[in-house]
GROMACS .gro file of C-alpha atoms in nm:
model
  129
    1UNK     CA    1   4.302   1.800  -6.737
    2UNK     CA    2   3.966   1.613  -6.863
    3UNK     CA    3   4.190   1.291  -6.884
    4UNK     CA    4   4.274   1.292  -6.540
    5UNK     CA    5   3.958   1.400  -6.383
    6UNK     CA    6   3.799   1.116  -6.558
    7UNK     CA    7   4.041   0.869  -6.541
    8UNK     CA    8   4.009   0.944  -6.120
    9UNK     CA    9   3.643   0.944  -6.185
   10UNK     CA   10   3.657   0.589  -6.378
   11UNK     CA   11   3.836   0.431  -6.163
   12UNK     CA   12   3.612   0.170  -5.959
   13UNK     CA   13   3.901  -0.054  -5.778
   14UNK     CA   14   3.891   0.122  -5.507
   15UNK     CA   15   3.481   0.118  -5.483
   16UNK     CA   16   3.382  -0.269  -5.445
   17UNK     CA   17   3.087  -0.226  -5.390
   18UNK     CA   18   2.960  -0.094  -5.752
   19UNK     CA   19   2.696  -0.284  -5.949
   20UNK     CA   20   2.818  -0.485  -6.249
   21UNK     CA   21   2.615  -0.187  -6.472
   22UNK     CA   22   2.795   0.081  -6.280
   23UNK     CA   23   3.120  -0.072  -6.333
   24UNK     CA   24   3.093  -0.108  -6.754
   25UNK     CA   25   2.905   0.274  -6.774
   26UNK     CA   26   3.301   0.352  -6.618
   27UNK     CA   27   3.493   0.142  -6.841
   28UNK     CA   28   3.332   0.247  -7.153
   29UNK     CA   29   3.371   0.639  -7.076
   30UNK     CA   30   3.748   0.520  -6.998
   31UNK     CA   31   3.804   0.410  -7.291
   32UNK     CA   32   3.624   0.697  -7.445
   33UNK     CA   33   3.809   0.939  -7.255
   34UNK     CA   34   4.165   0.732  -7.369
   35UNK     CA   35   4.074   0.733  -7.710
   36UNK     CA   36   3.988   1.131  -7.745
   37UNK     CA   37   4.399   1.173  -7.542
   38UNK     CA   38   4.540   0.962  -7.794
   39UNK     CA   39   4.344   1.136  -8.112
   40UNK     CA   40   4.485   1.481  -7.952
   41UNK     CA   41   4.871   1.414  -7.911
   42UNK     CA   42   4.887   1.202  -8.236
   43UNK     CA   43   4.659   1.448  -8.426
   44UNK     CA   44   4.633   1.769  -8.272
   45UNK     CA   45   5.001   1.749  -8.154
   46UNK     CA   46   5.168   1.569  -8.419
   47UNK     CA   47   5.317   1.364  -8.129
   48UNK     CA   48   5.248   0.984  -8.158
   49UNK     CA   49   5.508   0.848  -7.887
   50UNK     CA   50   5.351   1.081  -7.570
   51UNK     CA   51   5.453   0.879  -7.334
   52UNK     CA   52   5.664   1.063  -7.117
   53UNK     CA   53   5.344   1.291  -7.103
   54UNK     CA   54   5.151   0.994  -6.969
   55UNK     CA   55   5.363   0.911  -6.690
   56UNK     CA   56   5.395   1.301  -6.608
   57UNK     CA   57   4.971   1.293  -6.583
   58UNK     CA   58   5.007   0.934  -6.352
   59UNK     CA   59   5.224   1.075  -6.113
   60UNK     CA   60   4.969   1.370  -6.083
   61UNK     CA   61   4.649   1.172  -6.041
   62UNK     CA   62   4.849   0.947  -5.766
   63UNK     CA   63   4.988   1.258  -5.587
   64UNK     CA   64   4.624   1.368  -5.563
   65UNK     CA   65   4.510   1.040  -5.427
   66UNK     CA   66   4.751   1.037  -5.172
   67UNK     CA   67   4.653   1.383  -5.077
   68UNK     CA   68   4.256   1.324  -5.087
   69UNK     CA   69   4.323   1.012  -4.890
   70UNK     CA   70   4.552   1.135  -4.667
   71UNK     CA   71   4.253   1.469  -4.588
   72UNK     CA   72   3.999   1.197  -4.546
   73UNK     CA   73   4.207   1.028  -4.284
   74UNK     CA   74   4.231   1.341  -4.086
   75UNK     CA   75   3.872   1.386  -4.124
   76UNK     CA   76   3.801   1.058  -4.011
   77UNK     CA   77   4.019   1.107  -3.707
   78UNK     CA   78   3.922   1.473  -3.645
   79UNK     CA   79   3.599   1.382  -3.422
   80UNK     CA   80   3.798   1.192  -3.186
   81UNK     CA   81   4.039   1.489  -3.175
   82UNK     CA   82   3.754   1.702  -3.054
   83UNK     CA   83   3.612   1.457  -2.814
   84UNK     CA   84   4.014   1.424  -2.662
   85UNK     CA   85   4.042   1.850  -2.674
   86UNK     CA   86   3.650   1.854  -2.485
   87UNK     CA   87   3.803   1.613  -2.232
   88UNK     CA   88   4.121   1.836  -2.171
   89UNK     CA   89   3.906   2.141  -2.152
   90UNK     CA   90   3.666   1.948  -1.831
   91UNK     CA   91   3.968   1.890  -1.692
   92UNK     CA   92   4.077   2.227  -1.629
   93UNK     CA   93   3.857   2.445  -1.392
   94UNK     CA   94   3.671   2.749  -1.480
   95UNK     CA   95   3.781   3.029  -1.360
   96UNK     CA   96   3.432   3.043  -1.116
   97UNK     CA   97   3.557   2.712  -1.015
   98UNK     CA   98   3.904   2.768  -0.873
   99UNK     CA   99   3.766   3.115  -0.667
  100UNK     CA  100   3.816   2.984  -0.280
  101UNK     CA  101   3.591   3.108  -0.080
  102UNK     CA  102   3.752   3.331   0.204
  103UNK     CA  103   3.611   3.350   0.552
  104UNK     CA  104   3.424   3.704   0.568
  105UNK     CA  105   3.187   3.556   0.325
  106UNK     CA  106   3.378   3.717   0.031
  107UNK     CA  107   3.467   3.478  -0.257
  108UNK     CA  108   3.885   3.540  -0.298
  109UNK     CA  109   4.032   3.576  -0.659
  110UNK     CA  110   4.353   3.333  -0.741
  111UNK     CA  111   4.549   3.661  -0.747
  112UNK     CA  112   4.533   3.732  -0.382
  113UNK     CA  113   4.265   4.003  -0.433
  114UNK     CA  114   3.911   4.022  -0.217
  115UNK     CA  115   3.678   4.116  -0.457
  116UNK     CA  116   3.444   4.272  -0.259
  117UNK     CA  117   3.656   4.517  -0.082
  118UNK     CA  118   3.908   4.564  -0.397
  119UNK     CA  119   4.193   4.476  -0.197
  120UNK     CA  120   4.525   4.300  -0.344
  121UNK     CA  121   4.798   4.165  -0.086
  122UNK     CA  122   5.139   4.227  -0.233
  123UNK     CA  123   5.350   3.854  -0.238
  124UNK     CA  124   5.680   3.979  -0.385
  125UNK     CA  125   5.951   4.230  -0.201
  126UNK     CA  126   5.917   4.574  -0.122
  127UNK     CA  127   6.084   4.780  -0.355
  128UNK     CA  128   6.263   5.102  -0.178
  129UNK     CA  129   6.174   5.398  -0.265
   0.00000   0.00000   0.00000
């Protein structure tokens, strides 16, 4: 787990804009941090061909890339989203806005109903009783 977040930590190709200092202060802890994964498999785990392991821990750290990249994209696009849902939301009338207003002076609901005098006016069928 150290190993990868400091190998995604060292790892200045993607950052151009680094200072020449910057850039060897991440090279040396990547080697540092290469050296102390290689002491531990050969060592600690008796295993000096790891590897298999290595690959296993490069697909990781590129899976996460993908995914950080892919949430910073979205995050990137997400204000225009919002200015695009605002837009859609200006274009549909309040409900103050669509209330006609009727000619005793009363505003009328969209439902048919004076709201004043309480009064709905029935659009469907009559229903026998």
């Amino acid at each position: 787990m150290v190993f990868m977040l400091g190998y995604i930590m060292c790892n200045h190709q993607d950052i151009p804009e680094l200072s020449p200092d910057a850039i060897k202060v991440s090279d040396d802890l990547s080697h540092q941090i290469s050296n102390e994964m290689h002491r531990y498999y050969t060592y600690e785990m008796k295993q000096p061909i790891y590897s298999n392991r290595l690959v296993q821990i490069i697909k990781i750290i590129d899976a996460a890339k993908i995914s950080t990249r892919s949430a910073f994209v979205r995050n990137l696009e997400a204000p225009s989203r919002r200015k695009e849902i605002r837009q859609q939301e200006r274009a549909i009338p309040s409900v103050a806005r669509r209330m006609e207003s009727h000619s005793s002076g009363h505003s009328q609901r969209p439902c048919g109903v004076n709201a004043t005098k309480n009064e709905g006016c029935y659009q469907g069928q009559r229903i026998p009783d």
